[in-house]
Tab-separated table of C-alpha atoms in Angstrom:
chain	number	residue	atom	x	y	z
A	1	UNK	CA	7.218	-3.150	28.281
A	2	UNK	CA	10.229	-2.472	30.506
A	3	UNK	CA	9.687	0.574	32.749
A	4	UNK	CA	12.988	2.117	31.652
A	5	UNK	CA	11.791	1.979	28.037
A	6	UNK	CA	8.540	3.803	28.584
A	7	UNK	CA	9.551	6.254	31.306
A	8	UNK	CA	12.408	8.656	31.848
A	9	UNK	CA	13.221	10.361	35.093
A	10	UNK	CA	13.885	14.058	34.634
A	11	UNK	CA	15.039	16.443	37.346
A	12	UNK	CA	13.117	19.691	37.135
A	13	UNK	CA	13.311	22.362	39.813
A	14	UNK	CA	14.691	19.907	42.360
A	15	UNK	CA	11.854	17.432	41.772
A	16	UNK	CA	12.049	14.011	40.145
A	17	UNK	CA	9.402	13.763	37.432
A	18	UNK	CA	8.408	10.715	35.418
A	19	UNK	CA	8.009	11.548	31.724
A	20	UNK	CA	6.174	9.061	29.551
A	21	UNK	CA	4.584	9.256	26.111
A	22	UNK	CA	1.163	10.136	27.508
A	23	UNK	CA	2.706	13.090	29.312
A	24	UNK	CA	4.221	14.297	26.020
A	25	UNK	CA	0.774	14.205	24.411
A	26	UNK	CA	-0.958	15.938	27.331
A	27	UNK	CA	1.767	18.567	27.703
A	28	UNK	CA	1.636	19.520	24.045
A	29	UNK	CA	-2.151	19.781	24.236
A	30	UNK	CA	-1.660	22.369	26.992
A	31	UNK	CA	0.944	24.174	24.904
A	32	UNK	CA	-1.623	24.400	22.092
A	33	UNK	CA	-4.199	25.846	24.495
A	34	UNK	CA	-1.742	28.525	25.695
A	35	UNK	CA	-3.602	28.951	29.026
A	36	UNK	CA	-1.412	31.900	30.102
A	37	UNK	CA	-2.320	33.746	26.887
A	38	UNK	CA	1.288	34.545	26.027
A	39	UNK	CA	1.302	36.511	22.728
A	40	UNK	CA	2.126	34.475	19.639
A	41	UNK	CA	5.024	36.783	18.736
A	42	UNK	CA	6.685	36.104	22.112
A	43	UNK	CA	6.277	32.334	21.838
A	44	UNK	CA	7.588	32.473	18.282
A	45	UNK	CA	10.689	34.462	19.259
A	46	UNK	CA	11.447	31.955	22.019
A	47	UNK	CA	12.063	29.117	19.542
A	48	UNK	CA	15.552	30.465	18.778
A	49	UNK	CA	16.258	30.928	22.491
A	50	UNK	CA	15.157	27.354	23.171
A	51	UNK	CA	17.530	26.030	20.514
A	52	UNK	CA	20.308	28.034	22.166
A	53	UNK	CA	19.497	26.516	25.568
A	54	UNK	CA	19.662	23.058	23.956
A	55	UNK	CA	23.155	23.679	22.585
A	56	UNK	CA	22.087	24.465	19.021
A	57	UNK	CA	21.177	20.918	17.897
A	58	UNK	CA	20.308	22.289	14.451
A	59	UNK	CA	23.872	23.414	13.682
A	60	UNK	CA	24.833	20.087	12.146
A	61	UNK	CA	21.736	19.878	9.962
A	62	UNK	CA	21.658	20.416	6.213
A	63	UNK	CA	18.734	20.007	3.866
A	64	UNK	CA	15.489	21.630	2.753
A	65	UNK	CA	12.533	23.488	4.226
A	66	UNK	CA	9.287	22.885	2.311
A	67	UNK	CA	6.580	25.563	2.496
A	68	UNK	CA	3.352	26.086	0.571
A	69	UNK	CA	-0.415	25.765	0.811
A	70	UNK	CA	-0.925	22.268	-0.571
A	71	UNK	CA	1.326	19.370	-1.489
A	72	UNK	CA	3.988	19.849	1.190
A	73	UNK	CA	3.653	16.426	2.760
A	74	UNK	CA	3.697	14.501	-0.512
A	75	UNK	CA	6.617	16.560	-1.801
A	76	UNK	CA	8.544	15.823	1.402
A	77	UNK	CA	7.757	12.106	1.112
A	78	UNK	CA	9.131	12.037	-2.451
A	79	UNK	CA	12.166	14.100	-1.406
A	80	UNK	CA	12.969	11.701	1.445
A	81	UNK	CA	12.788	8.746	-0.964
A	82	UNK	CA	14.998	10.469	-3.535
A	83	UNK	CA	17.578	11.688	-1.012
A	84	UNK	CA	17.745	8.261	0.632
A	85	UNK	CA	18.721	6.824	-2.764
A	86	UNK	CA	22.146	8.389	-2.183
A	87	UNK	CA	22.733	6.047	0.768
A	88	UNK	CA	22.353	8.837	3.348
A	89	UNK	CA	20.038	8.516	6.324
A	90	UNK	CA	17.366	11.176	5.993
A	91	UNK	CA	15.510	12.794	8.879
A	92	UNK	CA	12.141	14.353	8.154
A	93	UNK	CA	9.587	16.435	10.050
A	94	UNK	CA	6.057	16.137	8.610
A	95	UNK	CA	3.388	18.511	9.871
A	96	UNK	CA	0.856	17.732	11.177
A	97	UNK	CA	0.791	14.159	12.434
A	98	UNK	CA	-2.256	12.002	11.725
A	99	UNK	CA	-2.447	9.624	14.681
A	100	UNK	CA	0.582	9.988	16.959
A	101	UNK	CA	3.078	12.709	17.823
A	102	UNK	CA	5.977	10.445	16.933
A	103	UNK	CA	4.961	10.605	13.246
A	104	UNK	CA	6.475	14.113	13.232
A	105	UNK	CA	10.003	12.709	13.555
A	106	UNK	CA	11.079	10.150	10.944
A	107	UNK	CA	14.272	8.582	9.692
A	108	UNK	CA	14.130	7.313	6.122
A	109	UNK	CA	10.372	7.808	6.251
A	110	UNK	CA	9.800	5.622	9.325
A	111	UNK	CA	8.406	7.284	12.501
A	112	UNK	CA	10.525	7.086	15.644
A	113	UNK	CA	9.402	4.865	18.496
A	114	UNK	CA	7.499	6.244	21.459
A	115	UNK	CA	10.543	5.724	23.661
A	116	UNK	CA	12.741	7.698	21.250
A	117	UNK	CA	10.197	10.510	21.144
A	118	UNK	CA	10.039	10.655	24.954
A	119	UNK	CA	13.834	10.844	25.217
A	120	UNK	CA	14.092	13.860	22.884
A	121	UNK	CA	10.997	15.577	24.275
A	122	UNK	CA	12.316	15.275	27.827
A	123	UNK	CA	15.433	17.258	26.902
A	124	UNK	CA	13.322	19.965	25.284
A	125	UNK	CA	10.786	20.213	28.072
A	126	UNK	CA	13.480	20.384	30.728
A	127	UNK	CA	14.980	23.404	28.916
A	128	UNK	CA	11.555	25.052	28.583
A	129	UNK	CA	10.789	24.689	32.295
A	130	UNK	CA	14.258	25.536	33.568
A	131	UNK	CA	14.422	28.743	31.535
A	132	UNK	CA	10.691	29.616	31.674
A	133	UNK	CA	10.323	29.784	27.896
A	134	UNK	CA	6.747	29.750	26.622
A	135	UNK	CA	7.016	28.406	23.057
A	136	UNK	CA	4.634	27.626	20.219
A	137	UNK	CA	3.707	23.963	19.901
A	138	UNK	CA	5.356	24.045	16.479
A	139	UNK	CA	8.532	25.189	18.216
A	140	UNK	CA	8.425	22.179	20.527
A	141	UNK	CA	7.905	19.868	17.530
A	142	UNK	CA	10.830	21.361	15.606
A	143	UNK	CA	13.274	21.432	18.512
A	144	UNK	CA	12.358	17.884	19.582
A	145	UNK	CA	13.100	16.687	16.059
A	146	UNK	CA	16.432	18.530	15.991
A	147	UNK	CA	17.420	17.000	19.336
A	148	UNK	CA	16.568	13.509	18.130
A	149	UNK	CA	18.453	13.942	14.841
A	150	UNK	CA	21.553	15.060	16.749
A	151	UNK	CA	21.297	12.063	19.076
A	152	UNK	CA	20.735	9.678	16.127
A	153	UNK	CA	23.606	11.132	14.101
A	154	UNK	CA	21.333	12.212	11.247
A	155	UNK	CA	22.383	15.393	9.444
A	156	UNK	CA	20.350	15.422	6.206
A	157	UNK	CA	16.890	16.861	6.888
A	158	UNK	CA	13.634	17.388	5.002
A	159	UNK	CA	11.491	19.725	7.115
A	160	UNK	CA	7.896	20.702	6.432
A	161	UNK	CA	6.734	24.149	7.535
A	162	UNK	CA	3.424	24.130	9.381
A	163	UNK	CA	1.498	27.161	8.082
A	164	UNK	CA	3.712	30.133	7.363
A	165	UNK	CA	7.169	30.571	5.905
A	166	UNK	CA	9.651	32.808	7.677
A	167	UNK	CA	7.506	32.610	10.819
A	168	UNK	CA	7.377	28.814	10.828
A	169	UNK	CA	9.297	27.240	13.703
A	170	UNK	CA	11.099	24.917	11.283
A	171	UNK	CA	12.596	27.997	9.595
A	172	UNK	CA	14.804	28.364	12.696
A	173	UNK	CA	16.711	25.241	11.643
A	174	UNK	CA	18.598	27.265	9.015
A	175	UNK	CA	18.193	24.840	6.097
A	176	UNK	CA	19.467	26.544	2.949
A	177	UNK	CA	17.297	24.912	0.263
A	178	UNK	CA	13.807	26.426	0.362
A	179	UNK	CA	10.942	24.822	-1.545
A	180	UNK	CA	7.575	26.472	-2.279
A	181	UNK	CA	5.102	23.845	-3.522
A	182	UNK	CA	2.283	26.267	-4.404
A	183	UNK	CA	0.148	29.085	-3.032
A	184	UNK	CA	-3.592	29.019	-2.325
A	185	UNK	CA	-6.149	30.720	-0.094
A	186	UNK	CA	-5.923	29.036	3.282
A	187	UNK	CA	-5.217	30.085	6.872
A	188	UNK	CA	-6.226	33.597	5.844
A	189	UNK	CA	-6.699	34.615	9.485
A	190	UNK	CA	-2.948	34.261	10.024
A	191	UNK	CA	-1.457	34.834	6.575
A	192	UNK	CA	-3.727	37.343	4.816
A	193	UNK	CA	-6.801	37.297	2.590
A	194	UNK	CA	-5.119	37.429	-0.844
A	195	UNK	CA	-2.766	35.189	-2.805
A	196	UNK	CA	-0.218	38.005	-2.785
A	197	UNK	CA	-0.246	38.263	1.028
A	198	UNK	CA	-0.018	34.504	1.491
A	199	UNK	CA	2.789	34.237	-1.068
A	200	UNK	CA	4.719	36.966	0.717
A	201	UNK	CA	4.350	35.193	4.074
A	202	UNK	CA	5.565	31.875	2.668
A	203	UNK	CA	8.272	32.966	0.225
A	204	UNK	CA	9.768	35.167	2.953
A	205	UNK	CA	11.277	31.956	4.318
A	206	UNK	CA	14.021	32.362	1.711
A	207	UNK	CA	17.169	33.973	3.108
A	208	UNK	CA	20.268	35.475	1.469
A	209	UNK	CA	22.331	32.811	-0.245
A	210	UNK	CA	19.592	30.159	-0.331
A	211	UNK	CA	18.701	27.892	-3.223
A	212	UNK	CA	14.973	28.341	-3.902
A	213	UNK	CA	12.775	25.869	-5.780
A	214	UNK	CA	9.363	27.237	-6.808
A	215	UNK	CA	6.471	25.006	-7.800
A	216	UNK	CA	3.787	26.174	-10.210
A	217	UNK	CA	2.314	29.459	-8.926
A	218	UNK	CA	-0.743	31.508	-9.820
A	219	UNK	CA	0.341	34.738	-11.629
A	220	UNK	CA	-0.513	36.908	-8.615
A	221	UNK	CA	1.531	34.687	-6.303
A	222	UNK	CA	4.367	34.410	-8.842
A	223	UNK	CA	4.632	38.197	-9.110
A	224	UNK	CA	4.831	38.507	-5.333
A	225	UNK	CA	7.395	35.712	-5.089
A	226	UNK	CA	9.597	37.445	-7.662
A	227	UNK	CA	9.407	40.712	-5.726
A	228	UNK	CA	10.276	39.067	-2.392
A	229	UNK	CA	13.176	37.125	-3.872
A	230	UNK	CA	14.614	40.268	-5.482
A	231	UNK	CA	15.063	41.605	-1.945
A	232	UNK	CA	17.496	38.750	-1.204
A	233	UNK	CA	21.094	38.434	-2.356
A	234	UNK	CA	23.069	35.475	-3.644
A	235	UNK	CA	20.040	33.313	-4.434
A	236	UNK	CA	19.759	30.470	-6.913
A	237	UNK	CA	16.154	30.173	-8.109
A	238	UNK	CA	14.616	27.293	-10.091
A	239	UNK	CA	10.981	27.673	-11.206
A	240	UNK	CA	8.501	25.114	-12.428
A	241	UNK	CA	7.834	25.419	-16.192
A	242	UNK	CA	11.053	27.440	-16.581
A	243	UNK	CA	14.200	25.837	-15.140
A	244	UNK	CA	12.179	22.743	-14.098
A	245	UNK	CA	9.969	20.757	-16.468
A	246	UNK	CA	8.242	17.398	-16.367
A	247	UNK	CA	6.052	15.106	-18.438
A	248	UNK	CA	4.097	12.054	-17.317
A	249	UNK	CA	2.752	8.952	-19.034
A	250	UNK	CA	0.916	5.812	-18.021
A	251	UNK	CA	2.735	2.532	-18.574
A	252	UNK	CA	2.311	-1.090	-17.617
A	253	UNK	CA	4.111	-2.297	-14.502
A	254	UNK	CA	5.873	-4.886	-16.641
A	255	UNK	CA	7.792	-2.116	-18.429
A	256	UNK	CA	9.716	-1.470	-15.217
A	257	UNK	CA	12.115	-4.121	-13.895
A	258	UNK	CA	11.065	-5.425	-10.513
A	259	UNK	CA	13.666	-4.384	-7.963
A	260	UNK	CA	14.138	-6.764	-5.053
A	261	UNK	CA	15.464	-3.895	-2.949
A	262	UNK	CA	12.254	-1.935	-3.619
A	263	UNK	CA	10.205	-4.574	-1.807
A	264	UNK	CA	12.738	-4.525	0.999
A	265	UNK	CA	12.395	-0.761	1.460
A	266	UNK	CA	8.612	-1.098	1.604
A	267	UNK	CA	8.780	-3.850	4.215
A	268	UNK	CA	11.206	-1.910	6.403
A	269	UNK	CA	8.936	1.140	6.185
A	270	UNK	CA	5.962	-0.969	7.273
A	271	UNK	CA	4.056	-1.023	3.978
A	272	UNK	CA	4.159	-4.714	3.215
A	273	UNK	CA	1.071	-5.862	5.118
A	274	UNK	CA	-2.643	-5.177	5.197
A	275	UNK	CA	-3.616	-3.583	8.504
A	276	UNK	CA	-7.197	-3.453	9.652
A	277	UNK	CA	-9.925	-6.036	9.221
A	278	UNK	CA	-9.602	-6.269	5.438
A	279	UNK	CA	-6.616	-4.034	4.944
A	280	UNK	CA	-5.417	-0.855	3.338
A	281	UNK	CA	-4.228	-1.171	-0.204
A	282	UNK	CA	-2.913	2.373	-0.165
A	283	UNK	CA	-3.659	4.440	-3.240
A	284	UNK	CA	-3.585	1.671	-5.825
A	285	UNK	CA	-5.202	-1.487	-4.500
A	286	UNK	CA	-3.578	-4.919	-4.412
A	287	UNK	CA	-0.237	-5.295	-6.141
A	288	UNK	CA	-0.464	-6.678	-9.656
A	289	UNK	CA	2.401	-7.238	-12.086
A	290	UNK	CA	0.365	-5.632	-14.873
A	291	UNK	CA	-1.369	-2.726	-13.166
A	292	UNK	CA	-0.796	0.668	-14.837
A	293	UNK	CA	1.805	2.923	-13.281
A	294	UNK	CA	2.661	6.533	-13.959
A	295	UNK	CA	6.182	7.312	-15.106
A	296	UNK	CA	7.476	10.879	-14.903
A	297	UNK	CA	10.377	12.457	-16.767
A	298	UNK	CA	11.885	15.433	-14.910
A	299	UNK	CA	14.353	17.990	-16.259
A	300	UNK	CA	16.273	20.315	-13.952
A	301	UNK	CA	19.270	22.575	-14.641
A	302	UNK	CA	21.482	19.729	-13.402
A	303	UNK	CA	20.091	16.597	-15.019
A	304	UNK	CA	17.369	14.760	-16.906
A	305	UNK	CA	15.622	11.932	-15.047
A	306	UNK	CA	13.551	9.472	-17.058
A	307	UNK	CA	10.907	6.921	-16.112
A	308	UNK	CA	10.590	7.903	-12.462
A	309	UNK	CA	7.679	5.968	-10.912
A	310	UNK	CA	4.972	8.045	-9.225
A	311	UNK	CA	3.055	5.693	-6.888
A	312	UNK	CA	0.823	8.393	-5.347
A	313	UNK	CA	-2.440	8.891	-7.291
A	314	UNK	CA	-3.568	12.074	-9.010
A	315	UNK	CA	-2.024	14.312	-11.644
A	316	UNK	CA	-1.038	16.799	-8.940
A	317	UNK	CA	1.440	14.241	-7.595
A	318	UNK	CA	3.420	14.390	-10.860
A	319	UNK	CA	4.060	18.057	-10.071
A	320	UNK	CA	4.978	17.248	-6.455
A	321	UNK	CA	7.402	14.555	-7.612
A	322	UNK	CA	9.069	16.965	-10.039
A	323	UNK	CA	9.402	19.629	-7.322
A	324	UNK	CA	10.949	17.069	-4.974
A	325	UNK	CA	13.456	15.895	-7.590
A	326	UNK	CA	14.460	19.503	-8.297
A	327	UNK	CA	14.891	20.124	-4.562
A	328	UNK	CA	17.123	17.042	-4.229
A	329	UNK	CA	19.122	18.267	-7.223
A	330	UNK	CA	19.521	21.563	-5.365
A	331	UNK	CA	20.981	19.603	-2.436
A	332	UNK	CA	23.425	17.970	-4.863
A	333	UNK	CA	24.274	21.393	-6.301
A	334	UNK	CA	25.054	22.622	-2.798
A	335	UNK	CA	27.301	19.663	-2.083
A	336	UNK	CA	25.011	18.397	0.679
A	337	UNK	CA	24.576	14.964	-0.946
A	338	UNK	CA	25.959	12.900	-3.808
A	339	UNK	CA	23.948	12.401	-6.968
A	340	UNK	CA	21.552	9.462	-6.463
A	341	UNK	CA	22.072	6.228	-8.365
A	342	UNK	CA	19.379	5.945	-11.082
A	343	UNK	CA	18.192	2.426	-10.214
A	344	UNK	CA	18.131	3.089	-6.478
A	345	UNK	CA	16.273	6.345	-7.138
A	346	UNK	CA	13.524	4.570	-9.083
A	347	UNK	CA	13.260	1.834	-6.463
A	348	UNK	CA	13.024	4.298	-3.590
A	349	UNK	CA	10.439	6.439	-5.367
A	350	UNK	CA	8.340	3.388	-6.210
A	351	UNK	CA	8.125	2.540	-2.499
A	352	UNK	CA	6.944	6.041	-1.501
A	353	UNK	CA	3.736	6.086	0.505
A	354	UNK	CA	1.966	8.982	2.158
A	355	UNK	CA	-0.970	7.889	4.346
A	356	UNK	CA	-4.217	9.815	4.381
A	357	UNK	CA	-3.863	11.186	0.857
A	358	UNK	CA	-6.297	9.370	-1.459
A	359	UNK	CA	-5.676	6.306	0.693
A	360	UNK	CA	-8.212	3.590	-0.137
A	361	UNK	CA	-9.062	1.181	2.667
A	362	UNK	CA	-11.196	-1.951	2.351
A	363	UNK	CA	-12.677	-2.460	5.782
A	364	UNK	CA	-15.434	-3.712	8.033
A	365	UNK	CA	-17.454	-1.660	10.519
A	366	UNK	CA	-19.669	-3.975	12.519
A	367	UNK	CA	-21.731	-5.827	9.906
A	368	UNK	CA	-20.837	-3.360	7.148
A	369	UNK	CA	-18.118	-4.047	4.613
A	370	UNK	CA	-17.007	-1.540	2.027
A	371	UNK	CA	-14.345	0.973	1.143
A	372	UNK	CA	-13.200	4.163	2.832
A	373	UNK	CA	-11.232	6.789	0.903
A	374	UNK	CA	-9.128	8.958	3.227
A	375	UNK	CA	-8.118	12.327	1.805
A	376	UNK	CA	-6.262	15.108	3.625
A	377	UNK	CA	-7.478	18.070	1.527
A	378	UNK	CA	-8.289	20.932	3.909
A	379	UNK	CA	-9.138	23.851	1.599
A	380	UNK	CA	-11.156	24.437	-1.610
A	381	UNK	CA	-8.085	24.339	-3.863
A	382	UNK	CA	-6.997	21.020	-2.353
A	383	UNK	CA	-10.434	19.424	-2.760
A	384	UNK	CA	-10.742	20.668	-6.350
A	385	UNK	CA	-7.344	19.119	-7.090
A	386	UNK	CA	-8.282	15.660	-5.821
A	387	UNK	CA	-11.924	15.737	-6.966
A	388	UNK	CA	-11.211	13.863	-10.250
A	389	UNK	CA	-9.727	10.966	-8.283
A	390	UNK	CA	-12.670	10.942	-5.847
A	391	UNK	CA	-15.101	10.877	-8.799
A	392	UNK	CA	-13.137	8.011	-10.355
A	393	UNK	CA	-13.444	5.994	-7.154
A	394	UNK	CA	-17.158	6.834	-7.043
A	395	UNK	CA	-17.634	5.389	-10.536
A	396	UNK	CA	-15.985	2.186	-9.312
A	397	UNK	CA	-18.219	1.970	-6.235
A	398	UNK	CA	-19.162	-1.637	-5.487
A	399	UNK	CA	-22.888	-1.102	-4.912
A	400	UNK	CA	-23.605	1.363	-7.715
A	401	UNK	CA	-24.932	4.042	-5.367
A	402	UNK	CA	-23.385	7.427	-4.594
A	403	UNK	CA	-20.629	7.658	-1.993
A	404	UNK	CA	-21.261	9.221	1.382
A	405	UNK	CA	-19.119	12.215	2.294
A	406	UNK	CA	-17.834	12.327	5.866
A	407	UNK	CA	-16.675	15.860	6.631
A	408	UNK	CA	-15.185	17.879	9.480
A	409	UNK	CA	-13.095	21.044	9.511
A	410	UNK	CA	-11.570	23.755	11.637
A	411	UNK	CA	-13.801	26.693	12.555
A	412	UNK	CA	-12.120	29.138	10.137
A	413	UNK	CA	-12.414	27.041	6.972
A	414	UNK	CA	-14.468	27.696	3.831
A	415	UNK	CA	-16.956	24.859	4.283
A	416	UNK	CA	-19.124	25.456	1.211
A	417	UNK	CA	-16.000	26.025	-0.894
A	418	UNK	CA	-14.542	22.671	0.154
A	419	UNK	CA	-17.767	20.816	-0.633
A	420	UNK	CA	-18.400	22.613	-3.941
A	421	UNK	CA	-16.111	20.465	-6.177
A	422	UNK	CA	-18.124	17.323	-5.343
A	423	UNK	CA	-21.736	16.504	-6.339
A	424	UNK	CA	-24.291	18.376	-4.236
A	425	UNK	CA	-26.644	15.376	-4.110
A	426	UNK	CA	-24.183	12.998	-2.388
A	427	UNK	CA	-25.201	12.211	1.213
A	428	UNK	CA	-23.190	14.103	3.822
A	429	UNK	CA	-22.260	13.271	7.416
A	430	UNK	CA	-20.910	16.196	9.447
A	431	UNK	CA	-18.879	15.625	12.592
A	432	UNK	CA	-16.199	17.204	14.740
A	433	UNK	CA	-12.745	16.061	15.736
A	434	UNK	CA	-10.909	16.394	19.022
A	435	UNK	CA	-8.686	19.126	17.579
A	436	UNK	CA	-8.477	22.620	19.071
A	437	UNK	CA	-10.800	24.983	17.187
A	438	UNK	CA	-12.669	22.121	15.524
A	439	UNK	CA	-16.008	23.334	14.165
A	440	UNK	CA	-19.210	22.006	15.728
A	441	UNK	CA	-21.352	19.877	13.350
A	442	UNK	CA	-24.334	22.213	13.792
A	443	UNK	CA	-22.134	25.181	12.850
A	444	UNK	CA	-20.906	23.310	9.783
A	445	UNK	CA	-24.478	22.583	8.750
A	446	UNK	CA	-25.378	26.264	9.000
A	447	UNK	CA	-22.569	27.107	6.562
A	448	UNK	CA	-23.618	24.720	3.788
A	449	UNK	CA	-24.425	26.175	0.381
A	450	UNK	CA	-28.182	26.744	-0.170
A	451	UNK	CA	-28.198	24.529	-3.273
A	452	UNK	CA	-26.982	21.442	-1.433
A	453	UNK	CA	-29.578	18.758	-2.239
A	454	UNK	CA	-28.255	15.552	-0.671
A	455	UNK	CA	-29.325	14.255	2.741
A	456	UNK	CA	-27.279	15.630	5.611
A	457	UNK	CA	-26.895	14.212	9.120
A	458	UNK	CA	-24.600	15.019	12.029
A	459	UNK	CA	-22.585	12.840	14.407
A	460	UNK	CA	-20.806	13.764	17.608
A	461	UNK	CA	-17.449	12.162	16.879
A	462	UNK	CA	-15.471	10.403	14.169
A	463	UNK	CA	-16.265	6.848	15.268
A	464	UNK	CA	-20.027	7.375	15.318
A	465	UNK	CA	-19.801	9.351	12.056
A	466	UNK	CA	-18.166	6.383	10.312
A	467	UNK	CA	-20.939	4.053	11.468
A	468	UNK	CA	-23.620	6.569	10.403
A	469	UNK	CA	-21.975	6.885	6.985
A	470	UNK	CA	-21.888	3.078	6.648
A	471	UNK	CA	-25.632	2.927	7.325
A	472	UNK	CA	-26.308	5.547	4.663
A	473	UNK	CA	-24.075	4.118	1.930
A	474	UNK	CA	-25.052	0.469	2.262
A	475	UNK	CA	-22.956	-2.706	1.780
A	476	UNK	CA	-19.899	-2.474	-0.470
A	477	UNK	CA	-20.326	1.280	-0.814
A	478	UNK	CA	-17.736	4.061	-0.620
A	479	UNK	CA	-17.232	6.544	2.228
A	480	UNK	CA	-15.084	9.598	1.438
A	481	UNK	CA	-13.427	11.155	4.514
A	482	UNK	CA	-12.017	14.661	4.025
A	483	UNK	CA	-11.878	18.273	5.239
A	484	UNK	CA	-9.438	17.843	8.126
A	485	UNK	CA	-6.211	15.938	8.647
A	486	UNK	CA	-7.314	15.461	12.250
A	487	UNK	CA	-10.417	13.714	10.891
A	488	UNK	CA	-8.309	11.505	8.626
A	489	UNK	CA	-6.089	10.546	11.558
A	490	UNK	CA	-9.028	9.743	13.833
A	491	UNK	CA	-10.642	7.721	11.035
A	492	UNK	CA	-7.431	5.714	10.505
A	493	UNK	CA	-7.356	4.904	14.203
A	494	UNK	CA	-11.057	3.951	14.238
A	495	UNK	CA	-10.452	1.666	11.251
A	496	UNK	CA	-7.625	-0.136	13.019
A	497	UNK	CA	-4.817	1.254	10.861
A	498	UNK	CA	-1.450	1.713	12.526
A	499	UNK	CA	0.505	4.991	12.332
A	500	UNK	CA	2.679	4.988	9.215
C-alpha cells in the first residue's frame, strides 16, 4: 500500500508525527484506560469543547439518536436501509465495533476504509493534544464520525448511543429524533439498579422540541419515560402499541418479486460472498428462491407500510424493524428526508444485515467442521429474547448432540442470569476477551448457578476456546458464542470473517 494512503503526517507541538491505523487503535486503548484518572464527568463535559475546537462538524447533521438496552444496533441497521431508500447517503455510528474501529463510521451501511478513519481521527487527536482535552473514548468515536461525515458531505445520520442517554457522547450531535428501543437491567453500575433509574438515564436524551419514538417498554420503565417526557416542551411522541403498530407473517420468498437492485445493494455492502473456509450464510443460510421470509406490516401516524421484509431472525427483530420505520417516518415528518419509494424500501430492507446477531457460520477449525452461531446478547433480557432461535438451531444440529456454549463477559455482568435461559446440561467453555474489564474465566466459573449440570472447562483466549469447544461438540456440531460483543468480534476474526 502507498505510504501516503496508510500514514498521515500531523504537526503536534512543533513535532512531526506519523499517524497510522495502528496508532489510532493503540491511542484509543490508552484513552479507555484513562491512566491520568481524569474524572468521568470532566471527560464527558469535554466532548462539547472538542466539537467546538473542531469547528462544530455536527452542525450540518440531521437524523436520529438511538438509545436503549437491547436492539439498538439492529434498529439502526434497519433505519439506515429505510432512510437510504430515499436516495440520500446515510452516515451511521454503531457502538461498539466488533473487529475494527472503522466499523463505527459507515456510509450506507458500509464501514469506512482504514485510510479514511486515520484522516478523520488525526484531526480529532490534533485538537485533543493541542487543547489538552481529556475526553471519553466514546467522545473520540463520536467526534471522529462527525468529522468524517463533514468531509464526505454526508448530512443524514443514524447514531447509536453507547450506554446512557443524555450522557452519551453521541447526544452532543444534537439530532432531533430520539429513539428508545427498550429498557432492561444492564450497566447498573453506571445507570442505576432499577428499570425506573435506567429509563430515566436513557429517556433523558430527549430535549425540548424533539420527536421521540418509544419502543415497547415494561410498565415501570413506561411510567418513568412518561414522567421525563412531561418535563420537556414541544415534543412529538410516538409509542409502540399506541401510535405505532405492527403485525408479522411468514411467507414464501416467491411471493415477493426479486429486485435486481436488491442484489446490487448487497454486493456493494459486501454481503454477496462467503468469507471464511466454508462461509457465513448470515442468519438464514444459503439463498433459496422458496425459503420462508418474514413480512411485516407497520402502521405509524403518517403511513401504513405493507409486506416489509425482515431478513434478521427472531421475533424481536419485527419490533426493531417497526421502531426503525417509525423513526424514519419521524424524519419525514420533520422534513429531513423525502418519503421512501415503496419498492426501493422493500429492496433495501431485504438486504439488511447485522453481523454478530444470530449469525450462523459454517466453518472449519483444524480438522473440525461444523457450525458456529454468533450472538451479541450481553445481558439476561437479551439472551432470553434470542433463546428460542438458539434452541431452534440446536434442534437442527448436524450431529444430534447438544451444542457447546462458548461464553465470556465483562466483570460486572449477571453471569448466571445470562446462562439461565439455555439448558443447564449443555457443555460450557468459559474464556476471556482482550477487552478492558473482561472477567477472568476462573471468576466466571465461580459465579455459575449451583444447579448447572453440564461439563465446564476454561480457556485463556477466544482462539483456544473455539478449538476446545470444537473438541467437545464433535464433527458437524454447533458452537454458540455469546455473552460479549468483544467475544463475538474476536470469534469472527478467528474464523476468518472480514469486518462487515
